[in-house]
Short mmCIF file of C-alpha atoms in Angstrom, two decimals:
data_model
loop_
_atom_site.label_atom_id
_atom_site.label_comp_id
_atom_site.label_asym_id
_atom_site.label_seq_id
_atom_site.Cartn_x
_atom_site.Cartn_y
_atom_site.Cartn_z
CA UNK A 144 -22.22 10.53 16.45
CA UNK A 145 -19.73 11.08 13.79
CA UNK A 146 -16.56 12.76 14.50
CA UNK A 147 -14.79 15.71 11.83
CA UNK A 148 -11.44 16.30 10.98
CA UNK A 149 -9.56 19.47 12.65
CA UNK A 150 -10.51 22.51 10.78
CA UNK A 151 -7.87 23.69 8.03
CA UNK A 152 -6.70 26.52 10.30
CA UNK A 153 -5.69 24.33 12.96
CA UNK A 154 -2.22 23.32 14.16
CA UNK A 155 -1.17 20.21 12.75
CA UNK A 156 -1.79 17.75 15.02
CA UNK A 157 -4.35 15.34 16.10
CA UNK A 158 -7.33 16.93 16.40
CA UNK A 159 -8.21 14.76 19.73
CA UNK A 160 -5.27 16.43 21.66
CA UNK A 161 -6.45 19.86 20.80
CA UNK A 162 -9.39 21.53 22.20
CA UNK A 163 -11.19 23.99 19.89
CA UNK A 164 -9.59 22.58 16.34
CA UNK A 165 -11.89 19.90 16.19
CA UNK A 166 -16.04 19.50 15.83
CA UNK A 167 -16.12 16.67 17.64
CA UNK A 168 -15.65 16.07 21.71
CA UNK A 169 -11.83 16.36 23.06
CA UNK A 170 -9.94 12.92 23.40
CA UNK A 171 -12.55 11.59 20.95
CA UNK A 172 -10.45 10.75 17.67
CA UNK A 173 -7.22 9.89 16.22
CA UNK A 174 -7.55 11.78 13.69
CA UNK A 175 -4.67 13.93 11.85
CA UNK A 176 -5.03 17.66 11.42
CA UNK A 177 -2.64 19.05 9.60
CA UNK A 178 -1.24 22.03 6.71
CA UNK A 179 -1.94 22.14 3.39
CA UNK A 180 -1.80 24.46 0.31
CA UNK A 181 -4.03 25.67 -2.37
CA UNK A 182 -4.06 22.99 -4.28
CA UNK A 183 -3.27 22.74 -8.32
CA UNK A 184 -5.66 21.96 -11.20
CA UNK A 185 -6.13 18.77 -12.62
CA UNK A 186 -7.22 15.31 -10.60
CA UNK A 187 -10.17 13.31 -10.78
CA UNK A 188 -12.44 11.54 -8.43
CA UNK A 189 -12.30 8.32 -7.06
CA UNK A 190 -14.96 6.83 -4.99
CA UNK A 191 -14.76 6.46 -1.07
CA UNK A 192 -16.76 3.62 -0.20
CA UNK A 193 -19.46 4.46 2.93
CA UNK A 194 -19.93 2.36 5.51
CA UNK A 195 -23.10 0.88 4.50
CA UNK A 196 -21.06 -0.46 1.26
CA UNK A 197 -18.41 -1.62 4.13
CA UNK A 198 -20.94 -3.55 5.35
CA UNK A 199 -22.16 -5.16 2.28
CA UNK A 200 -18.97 -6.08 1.42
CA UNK A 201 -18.20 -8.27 4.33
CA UNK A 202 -20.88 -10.34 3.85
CA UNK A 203 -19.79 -10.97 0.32
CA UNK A 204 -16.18 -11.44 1.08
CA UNK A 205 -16.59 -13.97 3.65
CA UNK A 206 -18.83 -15.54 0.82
CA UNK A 207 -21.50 -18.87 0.93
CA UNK A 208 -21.92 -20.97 4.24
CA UNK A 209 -18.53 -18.62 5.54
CA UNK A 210 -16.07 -19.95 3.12
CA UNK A 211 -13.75 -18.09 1.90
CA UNK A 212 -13.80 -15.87 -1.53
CA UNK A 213 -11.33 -17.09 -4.67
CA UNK A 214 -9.07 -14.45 -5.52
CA UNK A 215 -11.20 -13.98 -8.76
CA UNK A 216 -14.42 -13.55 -6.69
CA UNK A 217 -12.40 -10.86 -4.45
CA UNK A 218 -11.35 -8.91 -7.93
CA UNK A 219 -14.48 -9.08 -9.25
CA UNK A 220 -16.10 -7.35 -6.08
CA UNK A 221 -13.18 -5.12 -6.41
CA UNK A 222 -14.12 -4.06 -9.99
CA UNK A 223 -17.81 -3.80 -8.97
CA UNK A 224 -16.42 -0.84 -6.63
CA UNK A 225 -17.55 -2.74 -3.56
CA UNK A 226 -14.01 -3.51 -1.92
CA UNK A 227 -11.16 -1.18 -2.75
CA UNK A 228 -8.59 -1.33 -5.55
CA UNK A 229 -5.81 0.63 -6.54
CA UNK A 230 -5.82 -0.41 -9.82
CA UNK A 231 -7.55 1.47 -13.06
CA UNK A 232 -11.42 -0.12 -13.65
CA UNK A 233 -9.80 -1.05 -17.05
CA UNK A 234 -6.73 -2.72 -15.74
CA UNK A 235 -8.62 -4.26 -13.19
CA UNK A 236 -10.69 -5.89 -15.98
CA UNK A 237 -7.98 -6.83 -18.28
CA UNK A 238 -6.73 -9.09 -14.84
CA UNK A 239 -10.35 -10.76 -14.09
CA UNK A 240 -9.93 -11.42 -18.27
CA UNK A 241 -6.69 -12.95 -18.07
CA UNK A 242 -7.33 -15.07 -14.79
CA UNK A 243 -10.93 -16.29 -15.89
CA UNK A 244 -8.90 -18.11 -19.00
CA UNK A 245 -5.75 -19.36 -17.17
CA UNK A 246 -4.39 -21.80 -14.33
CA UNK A 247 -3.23 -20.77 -11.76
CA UNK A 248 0.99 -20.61 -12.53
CA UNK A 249 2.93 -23.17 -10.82
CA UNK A 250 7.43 -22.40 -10.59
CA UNK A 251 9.44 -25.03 -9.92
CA UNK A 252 12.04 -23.41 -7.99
CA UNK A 253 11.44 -22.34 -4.21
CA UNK A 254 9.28 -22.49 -2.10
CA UNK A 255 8.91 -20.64 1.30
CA UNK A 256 10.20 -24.02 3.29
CA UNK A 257 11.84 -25.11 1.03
CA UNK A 258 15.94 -24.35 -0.04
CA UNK A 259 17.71 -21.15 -0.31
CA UNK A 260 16.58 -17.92 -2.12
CA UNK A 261 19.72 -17.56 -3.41
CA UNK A 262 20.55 -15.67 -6.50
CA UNK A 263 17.18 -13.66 -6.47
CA UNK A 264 18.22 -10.36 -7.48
CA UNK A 265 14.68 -8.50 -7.24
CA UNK A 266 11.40 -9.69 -5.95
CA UNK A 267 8.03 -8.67 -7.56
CA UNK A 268 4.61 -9.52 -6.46
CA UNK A 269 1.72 -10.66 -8.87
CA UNK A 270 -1.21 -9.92 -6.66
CA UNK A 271 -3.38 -12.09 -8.86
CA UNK A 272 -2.15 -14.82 -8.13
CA UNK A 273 -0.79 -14.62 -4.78
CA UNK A 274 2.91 -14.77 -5.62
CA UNK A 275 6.13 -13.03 -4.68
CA UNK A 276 8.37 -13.87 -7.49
CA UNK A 277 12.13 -13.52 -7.23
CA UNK A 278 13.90 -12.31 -10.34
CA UNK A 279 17.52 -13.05 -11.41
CA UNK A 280 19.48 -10.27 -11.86
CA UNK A 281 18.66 -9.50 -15.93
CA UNK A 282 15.61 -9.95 -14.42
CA UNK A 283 14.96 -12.38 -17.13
CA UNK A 284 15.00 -15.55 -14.91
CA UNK A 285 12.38 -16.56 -12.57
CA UNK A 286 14.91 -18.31 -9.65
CA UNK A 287 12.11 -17.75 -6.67
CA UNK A 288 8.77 -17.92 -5.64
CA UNK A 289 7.12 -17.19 -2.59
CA UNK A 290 2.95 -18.19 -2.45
CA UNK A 291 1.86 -16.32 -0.02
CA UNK A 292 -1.77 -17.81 0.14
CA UNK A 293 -0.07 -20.45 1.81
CA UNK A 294 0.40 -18.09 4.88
CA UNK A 295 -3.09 -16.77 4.07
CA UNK A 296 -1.84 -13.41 2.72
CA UNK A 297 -4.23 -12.76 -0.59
CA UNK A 298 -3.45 -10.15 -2.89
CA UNK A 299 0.10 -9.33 -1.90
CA UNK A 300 0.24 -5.67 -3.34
CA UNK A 301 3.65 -3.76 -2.45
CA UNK A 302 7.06 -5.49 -1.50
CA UNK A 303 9.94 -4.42 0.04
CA UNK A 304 13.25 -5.23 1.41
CA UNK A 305 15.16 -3.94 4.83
CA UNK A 306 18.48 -3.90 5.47
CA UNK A 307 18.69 -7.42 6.67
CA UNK A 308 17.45 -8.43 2.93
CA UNK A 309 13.99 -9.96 4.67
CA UNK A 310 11.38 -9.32 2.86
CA UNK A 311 7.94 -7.05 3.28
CA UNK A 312 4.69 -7.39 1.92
CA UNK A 313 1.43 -5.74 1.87
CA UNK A 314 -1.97 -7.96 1.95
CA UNK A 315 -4.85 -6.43 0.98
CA UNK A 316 -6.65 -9.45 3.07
CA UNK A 317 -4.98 -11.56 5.76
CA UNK A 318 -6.70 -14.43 7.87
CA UNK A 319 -8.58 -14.86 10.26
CA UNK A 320 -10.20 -11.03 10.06
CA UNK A 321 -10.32 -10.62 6.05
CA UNK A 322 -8.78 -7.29 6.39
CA UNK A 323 -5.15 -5.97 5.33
CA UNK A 324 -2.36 -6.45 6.98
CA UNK A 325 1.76 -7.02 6.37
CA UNK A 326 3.72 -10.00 6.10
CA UNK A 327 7.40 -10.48 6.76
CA UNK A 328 9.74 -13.19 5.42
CA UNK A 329 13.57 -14.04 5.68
CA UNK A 330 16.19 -13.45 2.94
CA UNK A 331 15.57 -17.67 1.87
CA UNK A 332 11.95 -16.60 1.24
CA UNK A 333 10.42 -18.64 4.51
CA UNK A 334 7.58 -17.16 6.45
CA UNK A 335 8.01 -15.02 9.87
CA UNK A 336 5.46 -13.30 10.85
CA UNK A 337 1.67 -11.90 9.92
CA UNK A 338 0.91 -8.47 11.43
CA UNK A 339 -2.25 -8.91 11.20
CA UNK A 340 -4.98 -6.05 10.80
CA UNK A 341 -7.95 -5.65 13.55
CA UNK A 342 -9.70 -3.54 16.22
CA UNK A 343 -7.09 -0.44 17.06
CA UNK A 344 -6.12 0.46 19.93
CA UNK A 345 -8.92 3.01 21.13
CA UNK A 346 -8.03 6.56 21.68
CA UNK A 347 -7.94 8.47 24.85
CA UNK A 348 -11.38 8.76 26.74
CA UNK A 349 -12.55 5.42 24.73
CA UNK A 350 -12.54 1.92 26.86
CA UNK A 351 -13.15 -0.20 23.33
CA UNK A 352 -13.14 -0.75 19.71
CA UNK A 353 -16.27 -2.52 18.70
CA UNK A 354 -15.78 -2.52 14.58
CA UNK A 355 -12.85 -2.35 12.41
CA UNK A 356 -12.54 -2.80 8.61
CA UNK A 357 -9.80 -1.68 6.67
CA UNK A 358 -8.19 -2.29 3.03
CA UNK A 359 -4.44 -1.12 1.88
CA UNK A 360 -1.59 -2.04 -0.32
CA UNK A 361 1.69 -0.88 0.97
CA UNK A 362 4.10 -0.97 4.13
CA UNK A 363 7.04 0.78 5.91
CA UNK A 364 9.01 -0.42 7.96
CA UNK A 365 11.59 0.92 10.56
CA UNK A 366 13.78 -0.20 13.69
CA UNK A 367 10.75 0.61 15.79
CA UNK A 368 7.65 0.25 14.17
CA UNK A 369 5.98 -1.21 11.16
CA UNK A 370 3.15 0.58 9.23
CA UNK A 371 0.34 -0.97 6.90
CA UNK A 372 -1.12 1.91 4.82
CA UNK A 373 -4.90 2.02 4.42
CA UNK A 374 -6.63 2.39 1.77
CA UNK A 375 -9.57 3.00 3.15
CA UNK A 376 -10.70 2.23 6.87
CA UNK A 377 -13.95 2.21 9.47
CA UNK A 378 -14.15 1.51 13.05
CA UNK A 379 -16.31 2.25 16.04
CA UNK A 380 -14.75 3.41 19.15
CA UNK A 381 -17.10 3.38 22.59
CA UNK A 382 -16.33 5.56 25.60
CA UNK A 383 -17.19 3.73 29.39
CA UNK A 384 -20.94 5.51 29.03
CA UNK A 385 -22.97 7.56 25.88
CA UNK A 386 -22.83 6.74 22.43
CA UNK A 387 -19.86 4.91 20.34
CA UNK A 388 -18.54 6.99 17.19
CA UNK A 389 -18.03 5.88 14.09
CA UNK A 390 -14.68 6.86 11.94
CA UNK A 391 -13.65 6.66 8.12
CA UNK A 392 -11.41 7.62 6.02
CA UNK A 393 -7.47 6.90 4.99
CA UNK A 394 -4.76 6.51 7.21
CA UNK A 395 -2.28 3.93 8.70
CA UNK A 396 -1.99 1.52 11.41
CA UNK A 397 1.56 0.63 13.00
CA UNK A 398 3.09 -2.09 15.32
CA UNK A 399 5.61 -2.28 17.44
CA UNK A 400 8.30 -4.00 15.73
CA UNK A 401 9.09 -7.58 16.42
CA UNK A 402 5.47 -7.76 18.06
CA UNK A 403 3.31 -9.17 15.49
CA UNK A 404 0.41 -9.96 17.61
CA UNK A 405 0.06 -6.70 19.43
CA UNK A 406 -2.92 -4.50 19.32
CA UNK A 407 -2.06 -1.66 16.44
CA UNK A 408 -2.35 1.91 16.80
CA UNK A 409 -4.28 3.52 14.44
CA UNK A 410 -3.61 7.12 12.51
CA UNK A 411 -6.08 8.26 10.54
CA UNK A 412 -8.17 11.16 8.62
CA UNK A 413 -11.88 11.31 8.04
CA UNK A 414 -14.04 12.51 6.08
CA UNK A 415 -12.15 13.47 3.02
CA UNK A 416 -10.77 16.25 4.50
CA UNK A 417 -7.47 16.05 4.06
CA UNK A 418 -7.18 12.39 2.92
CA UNK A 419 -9.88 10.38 1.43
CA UNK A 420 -7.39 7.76 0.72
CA UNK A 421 -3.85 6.42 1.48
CA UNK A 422 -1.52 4.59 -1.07
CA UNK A 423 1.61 3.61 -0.92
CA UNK A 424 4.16 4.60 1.55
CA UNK A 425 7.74 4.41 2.85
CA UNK A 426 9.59 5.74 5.89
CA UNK A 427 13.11 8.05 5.97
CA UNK A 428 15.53 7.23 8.41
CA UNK A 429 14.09 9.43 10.90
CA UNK A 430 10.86 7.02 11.03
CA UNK A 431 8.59 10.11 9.20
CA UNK A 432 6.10 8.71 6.74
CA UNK A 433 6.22 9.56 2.99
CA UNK A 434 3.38 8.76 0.82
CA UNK A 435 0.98 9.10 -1.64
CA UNK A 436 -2.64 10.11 -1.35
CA UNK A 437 -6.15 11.03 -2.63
CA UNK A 438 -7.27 13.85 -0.70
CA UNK A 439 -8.96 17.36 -0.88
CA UNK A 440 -7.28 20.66 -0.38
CA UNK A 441 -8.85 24.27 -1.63
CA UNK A 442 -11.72 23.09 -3.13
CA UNK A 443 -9.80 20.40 -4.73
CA UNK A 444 -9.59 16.98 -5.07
CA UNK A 445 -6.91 14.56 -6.97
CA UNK A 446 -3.26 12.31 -5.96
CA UNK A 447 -0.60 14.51 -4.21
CA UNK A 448 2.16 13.29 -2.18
CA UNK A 449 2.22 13.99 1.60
CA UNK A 450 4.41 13.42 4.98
CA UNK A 451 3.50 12.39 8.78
CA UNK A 452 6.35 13.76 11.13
CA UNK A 453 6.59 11.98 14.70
CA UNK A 454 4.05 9.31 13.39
CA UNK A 455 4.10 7.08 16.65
CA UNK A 456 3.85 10.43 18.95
CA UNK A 457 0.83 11.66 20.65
CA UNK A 458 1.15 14.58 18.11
CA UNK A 459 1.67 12.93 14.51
CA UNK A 460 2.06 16.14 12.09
CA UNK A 461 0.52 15.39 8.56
CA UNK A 462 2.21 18.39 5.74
CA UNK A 463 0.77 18.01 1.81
CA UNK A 464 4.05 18.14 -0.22
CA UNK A 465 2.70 17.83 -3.46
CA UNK A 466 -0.98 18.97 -3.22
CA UNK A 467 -4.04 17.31 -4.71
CA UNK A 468 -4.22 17.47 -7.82
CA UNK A 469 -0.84 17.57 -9.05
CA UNK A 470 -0.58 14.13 -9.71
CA UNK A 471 -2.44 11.87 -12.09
CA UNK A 472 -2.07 8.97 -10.31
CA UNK A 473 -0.67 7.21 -6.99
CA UNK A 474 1.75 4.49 -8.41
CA UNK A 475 4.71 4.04 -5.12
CA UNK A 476 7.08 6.19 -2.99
CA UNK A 477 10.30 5.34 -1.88
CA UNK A 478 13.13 6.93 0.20
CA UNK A 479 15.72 6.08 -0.90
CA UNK A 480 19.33 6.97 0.07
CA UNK A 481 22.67 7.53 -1.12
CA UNK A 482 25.71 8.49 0.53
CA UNK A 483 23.87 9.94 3.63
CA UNK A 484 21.28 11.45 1.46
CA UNK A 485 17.79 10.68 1.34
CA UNK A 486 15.55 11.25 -1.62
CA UNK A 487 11.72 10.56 -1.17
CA UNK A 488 10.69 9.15 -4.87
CA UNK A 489 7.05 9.72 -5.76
CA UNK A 490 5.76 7.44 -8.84
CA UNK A 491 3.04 8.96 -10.64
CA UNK A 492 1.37 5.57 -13.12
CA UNK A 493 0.08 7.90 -15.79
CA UNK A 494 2.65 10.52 -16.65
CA UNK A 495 5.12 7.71 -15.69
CA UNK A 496 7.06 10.01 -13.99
CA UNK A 497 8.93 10.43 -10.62
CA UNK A 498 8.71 13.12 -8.60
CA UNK A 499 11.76 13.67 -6.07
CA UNK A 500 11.96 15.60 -2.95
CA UNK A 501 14.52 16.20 -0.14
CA UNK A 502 13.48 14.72 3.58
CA UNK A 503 12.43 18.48 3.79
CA UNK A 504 10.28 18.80 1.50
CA UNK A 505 12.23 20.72 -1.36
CA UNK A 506 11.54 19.17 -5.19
CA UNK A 507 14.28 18.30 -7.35
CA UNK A 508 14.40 16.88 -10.68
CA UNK A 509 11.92 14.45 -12.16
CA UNK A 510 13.08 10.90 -13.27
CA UNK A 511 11.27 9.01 -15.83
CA UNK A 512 9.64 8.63 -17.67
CA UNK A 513 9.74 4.89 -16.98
CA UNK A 514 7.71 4.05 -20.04
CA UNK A 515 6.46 5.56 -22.85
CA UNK A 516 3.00 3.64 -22.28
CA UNK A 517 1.62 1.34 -19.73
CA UNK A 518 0.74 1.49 -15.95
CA UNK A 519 3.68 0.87 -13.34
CA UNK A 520 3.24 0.72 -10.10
CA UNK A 521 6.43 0.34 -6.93
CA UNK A 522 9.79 1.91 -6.58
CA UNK A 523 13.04 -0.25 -5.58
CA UNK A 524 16.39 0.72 -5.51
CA UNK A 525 19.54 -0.88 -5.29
CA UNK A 526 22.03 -0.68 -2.61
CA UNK A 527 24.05 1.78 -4.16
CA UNK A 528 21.40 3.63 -5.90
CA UNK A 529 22.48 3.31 -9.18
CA UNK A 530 19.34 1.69 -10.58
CA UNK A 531 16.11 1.50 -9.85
CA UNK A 532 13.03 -0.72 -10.65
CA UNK A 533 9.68 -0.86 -10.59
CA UNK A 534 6.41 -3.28 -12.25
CA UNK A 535 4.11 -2.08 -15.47
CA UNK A 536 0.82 -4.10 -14.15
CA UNK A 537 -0.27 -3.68 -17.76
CA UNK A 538 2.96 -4.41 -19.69
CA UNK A 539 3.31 -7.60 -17.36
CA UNK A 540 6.94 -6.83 -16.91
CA UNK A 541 9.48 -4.64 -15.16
CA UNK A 542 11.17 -1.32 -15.68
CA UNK A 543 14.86 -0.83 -14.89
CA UNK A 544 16.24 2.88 -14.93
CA UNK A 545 20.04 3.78 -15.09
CA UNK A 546 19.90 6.61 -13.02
CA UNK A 547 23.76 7.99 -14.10
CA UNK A 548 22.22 7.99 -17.18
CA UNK A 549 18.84 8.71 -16.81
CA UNK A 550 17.49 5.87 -19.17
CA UNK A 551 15.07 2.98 -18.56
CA UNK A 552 14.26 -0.35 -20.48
CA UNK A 553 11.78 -3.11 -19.95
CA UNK A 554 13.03 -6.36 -18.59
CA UNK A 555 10.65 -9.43 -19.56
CA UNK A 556 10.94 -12.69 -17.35
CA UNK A 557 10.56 -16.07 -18.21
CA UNK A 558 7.41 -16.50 -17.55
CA UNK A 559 3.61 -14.99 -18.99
CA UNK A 560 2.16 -13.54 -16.14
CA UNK A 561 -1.10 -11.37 -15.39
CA UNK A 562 0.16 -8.57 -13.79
CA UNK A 563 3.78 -7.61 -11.72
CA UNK A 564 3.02 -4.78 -9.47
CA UNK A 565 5.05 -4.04 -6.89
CA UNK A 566 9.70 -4.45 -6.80
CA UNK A 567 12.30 -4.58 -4.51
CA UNK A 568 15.95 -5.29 -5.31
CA UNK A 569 17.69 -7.48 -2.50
CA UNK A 570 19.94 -6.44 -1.16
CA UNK A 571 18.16 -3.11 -1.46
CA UNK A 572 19.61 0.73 -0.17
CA UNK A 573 17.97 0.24 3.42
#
């Protein structure tokens, strides 16, 4: 039995709390219905992997006699279209290129038990190599390093700092399940905690989870809750008698904050209809999700931008801000905030340009662009929003703009590296 979506016309809500919006029984899915527009022209597809592919996939992932896949092996799959990747095909195979004929880096500066983070300015992951690299503040120095392999966090995608300067990461796959999850570590760059993903919690009239996979690059955080967002996902939920029902599609799961090992909740859409895939993500300071997605409105699909009001509520509301097809390209959101004002910040990698929105939806001026070629990827911003950052995966360096005065210039570190994707600035505008 597969479960659908809530039809377009439907309130926007999850279509298991409403009877008559949805295809499939009532209290059968957490699935998001939701409002969207006629979408623009332009987009292009991008594959959503099935579950038989899922399936496949595992067994190559957990790799020969159960060990473990390198990093390399794990791109390689990724490139091959059987595991997701944000990343371009071509990027993607400019990094297997450049790791196939290089050592792994080694810094000698920090390490997560070791010493004091201090003077790191900015942190940027390199995914490729499992590193969270603090920057000085040029941005020219290299005066950190977190490996988070050591914590068995692989592919560290997005990273972001809270208010208390720790620091957030996104896995694309955590230990002992092989699936994504987030990581959180303190201001001197030691480890705290792995929230870890696995089996949701199953929705109402469903007694267990049976099967869970699920793949993203980005997190949120908040006072309450944090929030992995997912790629891609499948599960199996099973009601006390009759057949279990099998879900896919984009979404999110979230924790309870502070509880690392609790069972997440899962929100999610199916069947391409609206999202086929979630991005990257952020949350404003009334705990509403911002992000970016690959999804299908009015006979169209392609990147827009979208927002989930009341996430954690037994009625999450999903609205499609920018529609698909508007964008290019997902490349980071942000929300950031100045003065009492919050601006959502939308990164589109190919135009290179940000999009900016009020918490309510309203578009303001572009910024950007942030290069005149190359592919960036992440938003930071500083505490008092006068700059902001983010990583050109194919320039192998990052982007600082001057917002007062609307410029931005590439900042090279220290170091030759294969790829910096995502940036935070510590102490950052949370």
């Amino acid at each position: 039995m597969r479960f659908s979506l809530a039809t377009a016309g439907c309130a926007v809500v999850i279509s298991a709390l409403l009877a008559g919006c949805s295809s499939g029984p009532q209290g059968s899915s957490p699935l998001l219905g939701g409002s969207t527009q006629p979408a623009s022209a332009g987009g292009h597809f991008t594959m959503v992997l099935k579950p038989h592919m899922m399936a496949k996939a595992k067994s190559l992932y957990i790799g020969h006699k159960g060990k473990l896949l390198t990093t390399l092996q794990l791109m390689k799959l990724e490139l091959a279209g059987k595991i997701p990747n944000p990343m371009s095909h071509s990027l993607m195979a400019k990094q297997i290129q450049y790791v196939e004929h290089h050592k792994r880096p080694f810094f000698r500066s920090i390490t997560p038990d070791k010493k004091s983070a201090g003077g790191v300015a900015e942190w940027s992951s390199m995914p490729d190599y499992d590193y969270l690299l603090g920057q000085s503040k040029k941005m020219t120095t290299t005066v950190g390093d977190i490996y988070t392999a050591a914590n068995e966090c692989y592919e560290p995608y997005m990273v972001k700092v809270d208010h208390s300067q720790n620091i957030w990461t996104a896995c694309d796959e955590t230990e002992p399940d092989f699936y994504a999850g987030v990581q959180e570590y303190a201001s001197n760059g030691s480890y705290t905690a792995t929230y870890g993903g696995e089996c949701p919690n199953p929705p109402p009239g469903y007694i267990a989870c049976e099967f869970w996979e699920g793949y993203g690059y980005d997190s949120a955080e908040t006072s309450s809750n944090v929030f992995l967002s997912l790629d891609f996902f499948e599960t199996e939920f099973c009601p006390s008698s009759g057949s279990c029902g099998i879900e896919e599609g984009g979404g999110f799961l979230y924790w309870p904050s502070g509880e690392p090992s609790a069972t997440p909740t899962l929100i999610g859409g199916a069947d391409c209809d609206p999202l086929c895939e979630v991005f990257y993500t952020d949350a404003d300071a009334n705990g509403n999700l911002w992000f970016d997605y690959y999804g299908y409105a009015g006979g169209e699909y392609g990147y827009g931008v979208g927002e989930i009001t009341n996430p954690t509520s037994s009625t999450p509301t999903f609205v499609s801000i920018l529609n698909p097809g508007t964008m290019q390209c997902a490349g980071g959101v942000y929300v950031s905030t100045l003065s009492g004002t919050q601006t959502v910040n939308a990164l589109d990698c190919s135009t290179r340009k940000i999009y900016t929105f009020t918490t309510g939806g309203v578009e303001g001026n572009q910024l950007g662009p942030v290069d005149l070629f190359g592919e960036p990827y992440g938003l930071g911003f500083n505490s008092t929003d006068s700059a902001a950052v983010n990583a050109d995966c194919e320039l192998d360096w990052n982007n600082v703009g001057a917002l007062a005065k609307g410029t931005w210039s590439p900042r090279k570190s220290d170091y030759e590296v294969s790829c910096l994707y995502g940036s935070a600035y510590t102490p950052s505008d949370k």
